[in-house]
Short mmCIF file of C-alpha atoms and ligand atoms in Angstrom, two decimals:
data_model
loop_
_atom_site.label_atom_id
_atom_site.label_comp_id
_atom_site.label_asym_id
_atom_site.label_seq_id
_atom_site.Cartn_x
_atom_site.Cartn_y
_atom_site.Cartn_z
CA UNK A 299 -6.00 14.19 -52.21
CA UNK A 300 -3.06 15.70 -54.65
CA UNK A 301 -3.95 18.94 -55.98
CA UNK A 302 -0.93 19.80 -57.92
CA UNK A 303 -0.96 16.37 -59.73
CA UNK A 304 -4.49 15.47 -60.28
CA UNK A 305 -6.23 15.77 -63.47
CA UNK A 306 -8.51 19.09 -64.73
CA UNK A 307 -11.42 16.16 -65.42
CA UNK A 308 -10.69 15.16 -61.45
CA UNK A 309 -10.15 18.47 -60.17
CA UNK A 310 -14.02 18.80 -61.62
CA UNK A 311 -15.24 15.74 -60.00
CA UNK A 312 -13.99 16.71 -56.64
CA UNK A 313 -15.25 20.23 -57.58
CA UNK A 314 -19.11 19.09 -57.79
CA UNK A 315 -18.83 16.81 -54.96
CA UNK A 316 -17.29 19.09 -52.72
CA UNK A 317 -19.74 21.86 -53.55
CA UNK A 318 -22.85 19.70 -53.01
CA UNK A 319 -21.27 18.47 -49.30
CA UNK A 320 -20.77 22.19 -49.09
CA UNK A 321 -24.54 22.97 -49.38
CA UNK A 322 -25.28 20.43 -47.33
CA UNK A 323 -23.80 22.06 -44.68
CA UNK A 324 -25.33 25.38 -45.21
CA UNK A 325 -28.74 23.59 -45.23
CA UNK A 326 -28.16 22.43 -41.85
CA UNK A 327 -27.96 26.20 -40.61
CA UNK A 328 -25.20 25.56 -38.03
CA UNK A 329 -23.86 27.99 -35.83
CA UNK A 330 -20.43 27.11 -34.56
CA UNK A 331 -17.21 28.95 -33.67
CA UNK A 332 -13.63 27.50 -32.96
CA UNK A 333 -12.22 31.24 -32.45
CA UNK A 334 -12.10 31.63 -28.96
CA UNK A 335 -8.92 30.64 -27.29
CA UNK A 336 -10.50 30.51 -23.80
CA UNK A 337 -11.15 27.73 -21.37
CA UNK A 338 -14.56 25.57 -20.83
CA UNK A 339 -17.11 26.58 -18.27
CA UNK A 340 -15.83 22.54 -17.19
CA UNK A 341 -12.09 23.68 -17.10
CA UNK A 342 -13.33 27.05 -14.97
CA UNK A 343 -15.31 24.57 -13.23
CA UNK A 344 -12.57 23.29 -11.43
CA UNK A 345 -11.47 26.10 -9.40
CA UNK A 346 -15.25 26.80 -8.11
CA UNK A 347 -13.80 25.92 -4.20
CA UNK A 348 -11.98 28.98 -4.61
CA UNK A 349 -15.28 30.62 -3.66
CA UNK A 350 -15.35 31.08 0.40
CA UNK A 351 -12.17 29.88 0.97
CA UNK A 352 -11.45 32.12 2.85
CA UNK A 353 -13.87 31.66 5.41
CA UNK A 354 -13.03 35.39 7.16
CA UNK A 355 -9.71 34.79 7.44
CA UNK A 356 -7.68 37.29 5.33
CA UNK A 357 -4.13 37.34 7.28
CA UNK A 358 -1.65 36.82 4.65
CA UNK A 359 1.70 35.17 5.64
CA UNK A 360 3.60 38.75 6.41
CA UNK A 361 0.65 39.17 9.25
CA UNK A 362 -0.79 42.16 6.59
CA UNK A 363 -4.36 42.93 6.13
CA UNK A 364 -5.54 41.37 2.56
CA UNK A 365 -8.33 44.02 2.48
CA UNK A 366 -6.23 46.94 3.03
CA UNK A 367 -4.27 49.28 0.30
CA UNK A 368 -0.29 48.36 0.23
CA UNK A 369 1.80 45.84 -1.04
CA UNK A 370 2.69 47.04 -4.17
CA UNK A 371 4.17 44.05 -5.52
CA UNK A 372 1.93 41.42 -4.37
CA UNK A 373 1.59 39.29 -1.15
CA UNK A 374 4.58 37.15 -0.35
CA UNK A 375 2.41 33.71 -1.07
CA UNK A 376 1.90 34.89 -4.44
CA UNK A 377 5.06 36.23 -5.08
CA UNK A 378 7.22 32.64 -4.23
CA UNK A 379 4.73 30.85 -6.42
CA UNK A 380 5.50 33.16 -9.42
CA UNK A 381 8.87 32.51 -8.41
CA UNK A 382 8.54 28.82 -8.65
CA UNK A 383 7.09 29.15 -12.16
CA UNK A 384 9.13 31.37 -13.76
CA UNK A 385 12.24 30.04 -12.23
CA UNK A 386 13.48 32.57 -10.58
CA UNK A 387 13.96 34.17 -7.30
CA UNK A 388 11.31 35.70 -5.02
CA UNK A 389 12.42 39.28 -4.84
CA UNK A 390 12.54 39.14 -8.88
CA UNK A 391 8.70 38.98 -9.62
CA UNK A 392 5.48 40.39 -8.22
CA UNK A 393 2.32 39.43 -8.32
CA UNK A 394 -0.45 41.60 -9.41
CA UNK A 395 -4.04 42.25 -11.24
CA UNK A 396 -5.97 39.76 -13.31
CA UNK A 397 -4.08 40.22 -16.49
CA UNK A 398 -0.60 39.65 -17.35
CA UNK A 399 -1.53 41.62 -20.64
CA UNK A 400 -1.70 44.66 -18.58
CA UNK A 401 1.98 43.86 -16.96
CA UNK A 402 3.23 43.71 -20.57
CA UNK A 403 1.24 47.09 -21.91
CA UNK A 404 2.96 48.87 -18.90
CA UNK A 405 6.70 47.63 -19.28
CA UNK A 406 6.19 48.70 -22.75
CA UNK A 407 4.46 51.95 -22.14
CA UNK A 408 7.25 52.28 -19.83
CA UNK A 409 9.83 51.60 -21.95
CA UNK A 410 8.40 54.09 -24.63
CA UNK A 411 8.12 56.67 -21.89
CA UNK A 412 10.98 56.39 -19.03
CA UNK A 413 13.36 54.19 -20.96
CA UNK A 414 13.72 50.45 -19.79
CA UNK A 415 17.14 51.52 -18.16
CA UNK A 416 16.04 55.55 -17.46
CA UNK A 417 16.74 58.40 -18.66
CA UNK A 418 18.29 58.38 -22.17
CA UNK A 419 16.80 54.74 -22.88
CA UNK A 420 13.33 56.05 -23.69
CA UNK A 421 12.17 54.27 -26.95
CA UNK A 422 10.10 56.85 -27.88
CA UNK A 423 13.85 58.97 -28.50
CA UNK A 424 14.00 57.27 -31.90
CA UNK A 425 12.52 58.21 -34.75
CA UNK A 426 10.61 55.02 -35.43
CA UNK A 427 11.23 52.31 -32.66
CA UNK A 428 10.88 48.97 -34.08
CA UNK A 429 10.38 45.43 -32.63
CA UNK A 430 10.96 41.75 -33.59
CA UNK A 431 7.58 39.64 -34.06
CA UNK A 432 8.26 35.99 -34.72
CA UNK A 433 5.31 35.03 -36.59
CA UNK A 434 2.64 33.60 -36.58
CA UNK A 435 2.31 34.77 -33.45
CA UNK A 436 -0.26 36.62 -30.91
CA UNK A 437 -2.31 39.30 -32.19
CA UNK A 438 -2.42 41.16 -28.68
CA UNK A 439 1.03 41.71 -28.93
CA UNK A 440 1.14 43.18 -32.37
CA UNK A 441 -1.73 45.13 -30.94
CA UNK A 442 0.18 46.65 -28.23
CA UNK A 443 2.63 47.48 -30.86
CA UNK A 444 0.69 49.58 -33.06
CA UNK A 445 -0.79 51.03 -30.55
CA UNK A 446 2.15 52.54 -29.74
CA UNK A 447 3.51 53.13 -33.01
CA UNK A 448 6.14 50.70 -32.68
CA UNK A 449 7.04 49.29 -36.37
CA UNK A 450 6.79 45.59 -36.49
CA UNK A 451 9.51 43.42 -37.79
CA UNK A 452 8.21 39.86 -39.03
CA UNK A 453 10.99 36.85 -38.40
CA UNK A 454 10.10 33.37 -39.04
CA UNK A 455 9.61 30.74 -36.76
CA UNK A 456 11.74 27.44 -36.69
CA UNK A 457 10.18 24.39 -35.48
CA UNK A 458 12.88 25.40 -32.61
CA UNK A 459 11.32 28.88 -31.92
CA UNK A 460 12.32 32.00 -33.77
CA UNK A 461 14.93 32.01 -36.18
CA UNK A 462 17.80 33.34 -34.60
CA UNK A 463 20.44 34.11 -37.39
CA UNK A 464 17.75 36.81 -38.40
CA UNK A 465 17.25 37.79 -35.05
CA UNK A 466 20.84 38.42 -34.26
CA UNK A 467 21.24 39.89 -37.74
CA UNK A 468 19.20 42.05 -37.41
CA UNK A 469 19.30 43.40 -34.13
CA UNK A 470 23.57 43.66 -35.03
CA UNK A 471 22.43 46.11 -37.93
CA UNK A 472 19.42 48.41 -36.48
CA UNK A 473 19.93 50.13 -33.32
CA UNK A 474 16.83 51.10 -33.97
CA UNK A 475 15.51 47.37 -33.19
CA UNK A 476 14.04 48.19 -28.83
CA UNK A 477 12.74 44.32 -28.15
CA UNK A 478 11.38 41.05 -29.02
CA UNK A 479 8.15 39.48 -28.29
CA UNK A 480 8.50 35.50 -27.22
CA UNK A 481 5.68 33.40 -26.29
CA UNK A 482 8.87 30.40 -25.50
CA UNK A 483 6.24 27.42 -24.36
CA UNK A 484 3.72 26.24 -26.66
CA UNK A 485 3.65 29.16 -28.84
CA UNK A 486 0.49 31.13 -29.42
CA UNK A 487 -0.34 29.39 -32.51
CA UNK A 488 2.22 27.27 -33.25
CA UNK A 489 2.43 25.10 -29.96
CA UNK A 490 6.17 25.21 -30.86
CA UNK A 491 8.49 25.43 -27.61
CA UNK A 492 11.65 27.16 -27.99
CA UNK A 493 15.01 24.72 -28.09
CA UNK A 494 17.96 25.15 -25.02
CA UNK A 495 20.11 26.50 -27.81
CA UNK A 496 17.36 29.19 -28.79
CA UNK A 497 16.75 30.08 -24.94
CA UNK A 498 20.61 30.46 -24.55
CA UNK A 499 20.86 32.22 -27.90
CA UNK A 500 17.92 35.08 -26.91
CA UNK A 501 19.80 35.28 -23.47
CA UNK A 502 23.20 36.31 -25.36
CA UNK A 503 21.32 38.75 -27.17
CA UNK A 504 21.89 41.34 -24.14
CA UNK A 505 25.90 41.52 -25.44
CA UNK A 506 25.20 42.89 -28.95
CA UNK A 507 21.88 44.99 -28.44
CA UNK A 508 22.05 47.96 -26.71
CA UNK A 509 21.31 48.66 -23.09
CA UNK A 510 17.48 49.79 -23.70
CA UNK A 511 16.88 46.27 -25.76
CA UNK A 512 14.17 44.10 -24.02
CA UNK A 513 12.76 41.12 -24.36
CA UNK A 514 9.09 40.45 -23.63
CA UNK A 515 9.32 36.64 -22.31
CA UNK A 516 5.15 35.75 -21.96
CA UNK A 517 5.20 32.44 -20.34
CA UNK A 518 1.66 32.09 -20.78
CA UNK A 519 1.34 28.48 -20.89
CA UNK A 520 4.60 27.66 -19.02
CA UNK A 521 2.32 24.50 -16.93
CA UNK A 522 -0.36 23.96 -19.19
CA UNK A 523 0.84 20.33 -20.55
CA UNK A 524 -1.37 17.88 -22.75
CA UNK A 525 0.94 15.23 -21.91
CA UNK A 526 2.62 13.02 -18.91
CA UNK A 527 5.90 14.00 -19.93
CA UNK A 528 6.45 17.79 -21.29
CA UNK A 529 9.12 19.07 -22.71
CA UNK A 530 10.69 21.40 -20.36
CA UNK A 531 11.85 24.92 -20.94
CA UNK A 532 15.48 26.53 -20.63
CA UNK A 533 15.15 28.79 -17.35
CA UNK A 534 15.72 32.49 -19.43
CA UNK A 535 16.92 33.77 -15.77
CA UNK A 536 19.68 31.31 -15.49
CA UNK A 537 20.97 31.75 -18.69
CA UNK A 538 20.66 35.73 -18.66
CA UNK A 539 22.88 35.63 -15.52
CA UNK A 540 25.72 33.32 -16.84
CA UNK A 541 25.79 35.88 -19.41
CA UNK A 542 25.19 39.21 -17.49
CA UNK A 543 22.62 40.41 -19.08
CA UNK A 544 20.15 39.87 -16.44
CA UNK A 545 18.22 43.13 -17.75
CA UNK A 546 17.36 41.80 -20.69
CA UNK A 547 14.57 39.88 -19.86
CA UNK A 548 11.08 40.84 -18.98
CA UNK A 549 8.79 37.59 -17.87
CA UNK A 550 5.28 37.41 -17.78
CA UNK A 551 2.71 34.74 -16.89
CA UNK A 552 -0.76 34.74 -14.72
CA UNK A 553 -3.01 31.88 -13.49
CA UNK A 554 -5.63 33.29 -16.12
CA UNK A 555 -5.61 29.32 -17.69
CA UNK A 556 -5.36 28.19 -14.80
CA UNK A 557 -8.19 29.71 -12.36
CA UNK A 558 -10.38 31.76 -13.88
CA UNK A 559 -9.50 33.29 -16.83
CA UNK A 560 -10.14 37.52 -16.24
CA UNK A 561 -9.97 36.64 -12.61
CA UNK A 562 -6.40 35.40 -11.91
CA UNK A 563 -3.01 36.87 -10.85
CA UNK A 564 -0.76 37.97 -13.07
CA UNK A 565 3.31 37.83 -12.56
CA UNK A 566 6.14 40.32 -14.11
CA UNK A 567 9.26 38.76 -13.29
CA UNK A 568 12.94 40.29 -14.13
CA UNK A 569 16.01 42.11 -12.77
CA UNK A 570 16.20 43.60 -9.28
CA UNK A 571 17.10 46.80 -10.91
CA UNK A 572 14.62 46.53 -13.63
CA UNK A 573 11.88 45.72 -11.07
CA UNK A 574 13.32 48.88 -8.80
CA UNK A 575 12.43 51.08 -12.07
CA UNK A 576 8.89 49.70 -12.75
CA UNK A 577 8.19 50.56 -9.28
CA UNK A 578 8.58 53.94 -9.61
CA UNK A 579 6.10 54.59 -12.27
CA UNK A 580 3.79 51.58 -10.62
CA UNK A 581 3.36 53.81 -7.40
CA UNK A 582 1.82 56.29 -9.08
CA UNK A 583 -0.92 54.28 -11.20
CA UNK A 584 -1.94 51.81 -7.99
CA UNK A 585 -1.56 51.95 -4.26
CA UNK A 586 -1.82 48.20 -4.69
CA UNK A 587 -3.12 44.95 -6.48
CA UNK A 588 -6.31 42.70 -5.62
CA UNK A 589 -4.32 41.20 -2.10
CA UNK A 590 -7.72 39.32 -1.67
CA UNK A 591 -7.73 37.61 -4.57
CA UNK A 592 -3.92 36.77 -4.31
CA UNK A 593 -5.08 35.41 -1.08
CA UNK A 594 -7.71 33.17 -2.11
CA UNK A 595 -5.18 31.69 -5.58
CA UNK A 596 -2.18 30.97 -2.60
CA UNK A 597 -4.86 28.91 -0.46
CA UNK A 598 -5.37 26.81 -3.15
CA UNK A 599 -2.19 26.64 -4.94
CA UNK A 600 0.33 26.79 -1.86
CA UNK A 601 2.95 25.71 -4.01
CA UNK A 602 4.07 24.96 -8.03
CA UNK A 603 2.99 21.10 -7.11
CA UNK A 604 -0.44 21.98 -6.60
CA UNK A 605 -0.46 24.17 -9.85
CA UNK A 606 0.62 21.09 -12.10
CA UNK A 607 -1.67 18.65 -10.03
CA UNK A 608 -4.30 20.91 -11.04
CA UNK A 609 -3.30 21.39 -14.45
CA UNK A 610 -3.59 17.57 -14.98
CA UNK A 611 -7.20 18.23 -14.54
CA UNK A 612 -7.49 20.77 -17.62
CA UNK A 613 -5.54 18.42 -19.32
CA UNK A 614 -7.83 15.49 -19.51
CA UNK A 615 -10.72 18.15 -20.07
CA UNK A 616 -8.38 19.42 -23.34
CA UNK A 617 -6.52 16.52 -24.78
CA UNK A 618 -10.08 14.86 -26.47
CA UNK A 619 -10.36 18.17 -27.80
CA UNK A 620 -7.06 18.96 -29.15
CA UNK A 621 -7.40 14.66 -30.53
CA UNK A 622 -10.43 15.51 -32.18
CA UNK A 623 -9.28 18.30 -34.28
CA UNK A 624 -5.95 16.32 -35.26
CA UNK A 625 -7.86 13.43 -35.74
CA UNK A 626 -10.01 15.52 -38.71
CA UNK A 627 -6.64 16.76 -39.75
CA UNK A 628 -4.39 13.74 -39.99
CA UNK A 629 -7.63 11.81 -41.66
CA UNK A 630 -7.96 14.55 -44.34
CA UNK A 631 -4.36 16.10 -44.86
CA UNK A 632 -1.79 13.72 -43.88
CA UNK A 633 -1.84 11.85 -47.51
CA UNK A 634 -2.04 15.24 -49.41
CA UNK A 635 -0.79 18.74 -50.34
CA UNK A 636 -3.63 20.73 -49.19
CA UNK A 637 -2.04 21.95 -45.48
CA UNK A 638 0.08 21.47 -42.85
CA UNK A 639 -0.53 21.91 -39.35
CA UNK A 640 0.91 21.63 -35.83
CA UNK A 641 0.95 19.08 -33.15
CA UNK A 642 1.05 20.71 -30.04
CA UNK A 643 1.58 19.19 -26.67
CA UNK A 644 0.40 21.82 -24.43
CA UNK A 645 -1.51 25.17 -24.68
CA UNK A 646 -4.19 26.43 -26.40
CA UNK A 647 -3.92 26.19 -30.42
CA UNK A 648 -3.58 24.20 -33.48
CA UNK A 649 -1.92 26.51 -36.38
CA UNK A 650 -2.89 24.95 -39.80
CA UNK A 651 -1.09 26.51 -43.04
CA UNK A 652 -3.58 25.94 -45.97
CA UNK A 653 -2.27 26.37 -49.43
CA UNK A 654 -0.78 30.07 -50.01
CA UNK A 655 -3.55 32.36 -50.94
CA UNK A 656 -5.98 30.35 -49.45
CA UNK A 657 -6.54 31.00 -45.35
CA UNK A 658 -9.28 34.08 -46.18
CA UNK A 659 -11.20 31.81 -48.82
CA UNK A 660 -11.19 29.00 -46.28
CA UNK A 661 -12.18 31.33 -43.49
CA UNK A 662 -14.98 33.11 -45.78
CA UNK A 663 -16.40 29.77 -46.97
CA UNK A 664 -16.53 28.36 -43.49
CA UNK A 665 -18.20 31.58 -42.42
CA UNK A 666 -21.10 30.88 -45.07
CA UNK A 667 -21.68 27.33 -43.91
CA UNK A 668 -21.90 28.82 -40.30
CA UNK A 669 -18.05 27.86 -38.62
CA UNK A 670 -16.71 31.41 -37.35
CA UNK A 671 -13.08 30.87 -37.60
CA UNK A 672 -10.33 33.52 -36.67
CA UNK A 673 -9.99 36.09 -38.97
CA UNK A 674 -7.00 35.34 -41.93
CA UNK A 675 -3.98 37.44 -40.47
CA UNK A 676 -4.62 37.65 -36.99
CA UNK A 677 -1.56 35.85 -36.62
CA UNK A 678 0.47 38.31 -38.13
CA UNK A 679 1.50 41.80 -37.08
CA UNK A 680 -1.17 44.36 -38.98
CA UNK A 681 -3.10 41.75 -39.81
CA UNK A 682 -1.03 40.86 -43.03
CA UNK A 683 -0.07 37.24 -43.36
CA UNK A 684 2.18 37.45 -46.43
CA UNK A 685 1.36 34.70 -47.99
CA UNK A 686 -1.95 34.67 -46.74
CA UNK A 687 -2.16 30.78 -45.64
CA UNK A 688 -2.38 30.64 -42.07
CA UNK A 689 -5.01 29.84 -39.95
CA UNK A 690 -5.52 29.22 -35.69
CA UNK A 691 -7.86 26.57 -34.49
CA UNK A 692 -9.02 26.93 -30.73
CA UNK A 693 -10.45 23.92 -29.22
CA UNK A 694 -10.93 24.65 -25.91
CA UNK A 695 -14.11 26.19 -25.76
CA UNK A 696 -16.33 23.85 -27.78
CA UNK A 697 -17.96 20.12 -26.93
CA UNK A 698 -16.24 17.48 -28.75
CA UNK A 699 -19.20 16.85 -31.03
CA UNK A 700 -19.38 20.12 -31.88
CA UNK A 701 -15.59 20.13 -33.12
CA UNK A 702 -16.91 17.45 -35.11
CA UNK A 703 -18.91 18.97 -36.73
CA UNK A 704 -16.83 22.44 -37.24
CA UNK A 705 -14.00 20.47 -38.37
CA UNK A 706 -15.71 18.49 -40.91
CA UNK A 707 -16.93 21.62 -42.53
CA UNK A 708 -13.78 23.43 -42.00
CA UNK A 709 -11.73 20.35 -44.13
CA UNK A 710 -14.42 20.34 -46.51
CA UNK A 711 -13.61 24.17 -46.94
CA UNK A 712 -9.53 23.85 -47.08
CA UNK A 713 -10.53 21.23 -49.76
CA UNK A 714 -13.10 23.16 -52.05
CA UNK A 715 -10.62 26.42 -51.73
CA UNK A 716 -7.94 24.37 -52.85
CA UNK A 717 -9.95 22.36 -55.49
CA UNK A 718 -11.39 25.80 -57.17
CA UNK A 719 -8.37 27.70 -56.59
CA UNK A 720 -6.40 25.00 -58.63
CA UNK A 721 -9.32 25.10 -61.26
CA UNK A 722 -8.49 28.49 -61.73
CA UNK A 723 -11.88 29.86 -59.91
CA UNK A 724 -10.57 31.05 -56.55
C1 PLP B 934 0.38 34.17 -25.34
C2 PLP B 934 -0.66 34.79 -24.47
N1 PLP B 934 -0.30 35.72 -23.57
C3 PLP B 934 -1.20 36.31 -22.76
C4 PLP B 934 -2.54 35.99 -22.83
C5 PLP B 934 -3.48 36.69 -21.92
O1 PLP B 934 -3.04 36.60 -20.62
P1 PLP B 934 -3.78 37.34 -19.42
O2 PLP B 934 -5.16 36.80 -19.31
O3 PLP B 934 -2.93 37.03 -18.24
O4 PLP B 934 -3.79 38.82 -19.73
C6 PLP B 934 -2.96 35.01 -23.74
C7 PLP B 934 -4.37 34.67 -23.85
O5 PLP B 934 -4.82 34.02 -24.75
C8 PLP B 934 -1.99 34.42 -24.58
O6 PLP B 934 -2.34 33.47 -25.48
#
């Protein structure tokens, strides 16, 4: 279907047809949702012999008491297998509560308050700090943004992560510029994963920001793979050291997608001197993370193997899902100019770009025929997609029939936007 070319008499056809398959679906009274970026009760399913398994025992490795306050940073089991996925060493992460959103609200909280490099870094010195958001990207980091009154900067995203001419432009000309947020592996929406050249590129960016600029590296979906053979990630570390600015980088990640999501671990890794700061102010808001729980994740994963011979698990649970919504997609939108979307090969989204003007109209048509789809914006930092086209699809959660049917109402939607937009009767 070609919008821009067709004919007003054919726009009118499709118009009528489209609107009567649209009723059709409100007659049905459905009540679907492809919102919620979380996984299955079958993915959570297969960490259920994490319960009991530790049958009494709770020695960690160091001979320390699980159930007992201390350990700061996390027990050594958890601490070498946050090394192992974040590449880096183990005295340069720690291991801590459920939520690796937390680690990130705190190094940024942090950074506002203390400074990122003490006294005289604080961020909350300037007038109006600001901070690079490649977008689309994920609304709970906007949100910890304005939440802090931190002004959001908006840079584009290349199909090899963000685009860093701007970046480096910009953060040459505005001292005023305190961080960037990266999601590097299967971006949250995009799926995209950021190029070697991009990695190295952000990892040079130490040399012409100032000492209190951070990066906020959230390696959320660093092992979750839809396919046998990945594409694999620049280690950030590695590169920041070859360049010395191993301060630059703060890394996050958690087992949340991996074990139970709300009940994992969560890792912060970065600098021995950066970590040597966040302890200070970490001392005084815990004596100490969940050690049991930390306990009962290293039994089962003793090691980065077991993590991705789990993750092959999820994956077969996820890839029919993630087919069925591309299927829809390719079917509908490959032979037209009514969107675009993304082909991810891991993690948790599909980001479709419907014509510009267009992603609220979808989403408020879709609501009416009963889809719940995530609100037009939420991809963008205050809600404000610019040109008002984007829109992230989360199959995880659903049953593949019911993607089926939320995905033929959701094209049929994208199509009568487009159709009555073009007709002049948005
Ligand atoms: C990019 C990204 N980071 C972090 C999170 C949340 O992580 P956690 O559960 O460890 O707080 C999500 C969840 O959707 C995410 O997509």
């Amino acid at each position: 279907m070609y919008i821009d070319s067709a004919s007003k008499a054919q726009l009118q056809q499709w118009e009528s047809e489209l609107s009567a398959e649209f009723q059709g679906f409100k007659n049905q009274s459905l009540n679907l949702d492809l919102t919620r970026g979380k996984p299955s009760a079958e993915q959570l399913s297969l960490t259920d012999n994490m319960d009991g398994i530790l049958s009494g025992n709770y020695k960690c490795q160091d001979g320390s008491d699980a159930r007992n306050y201390g350990g700061l940073f996390g027990i050594p089991e958890m601490r070498k297998l946050g090394a192992e996925l974040l590449g880096v060493k183990e005295n340069e992460v720690i291991a801590g509560g459920n939520s690796s959103l937390t680690f990130m609200h705190l190094c940024f909280v942090f950074a506002c308050l203390y400074g990122p490099g003490g006294k005289g870094t604080q961020w909350h010195r300037e007038r109006i700090p600001r901070f690079l958001c490649p977008v689309p990207g994920y609304d709970r980091h906007f949100s910890i943004c304005e939440d802090l009154d931190v002004k959001m900067i908006n840079v584009p995203m290349t199909a090899n992560g963000p685009d860093m001419d701007e970046v480096e432009s910009l953060v040459k000309k505005d001292p005023s510029i305190k961080g960037m947020w990266c999601v590097p592996k299967y971006s949250n929406p995009t799926g995209i994963v950021y190029s070697d050249e991009t990695v190295e590129r952000i990892a040079k960016l130490g040399r012409i920001a100032g000492p209190d600029f951070r990066v906020f590296w959230d390696n959320a979906y660093a092992v979750h793979d839809l396919t046998d053979n990945p594409p694999k990630l620049a280690n950030i570390m590695d590169l920041c050291k070859k360049h010395g600015t191993d301060n630059l980088v703060y890394q996050f990640s958690s087992t949340s997608k991996i074990s139970f999501a709300g009940a994992g671990v969560s890792f912060l890794a970065t600098s021995t001197a950066n970590l040597a700061g966040f302890e200070k102010h970490l001392f005084v808001l815990t004596i100490g993370p969940d050690k049991v729980n930390q306990l009962r994740h290293a039994k089962l994963f003793p090691d980065l193997a077991a993590v991705r011979k789990h993750m092959r698990k999820h994956a077969e649970l996820l890839r029919p899902k993630f087919e069925a919504v591309l299927d829809h997609l390719r079917k509908n939108f490959t032979d037209s100019d009514l969107g675009t979307w993304s082909e991810p090969q891991g993690g948790y989204f599909i980001s479709f770009n419907a014509r510009p003007g267009l992603a609220s109209e979808v989403i408020r048509l879709a609501g009416e025929a009963g889809v719940k789809l995530t609100p037009a914006g939420s991809t963008f930092p205050y809600k404000k997609d610019p040109e008002n086209r984007n829109i992230r699809l989360a199959p995880s959660f659903p049953k593949v029939a019911e993607l089926n049917k939320t995905m033929a109402v959701f094209v049929n939607c994208v199509k009568l936007a487009a159709v009555r937009q073009q007709l002049g009767n948005p």
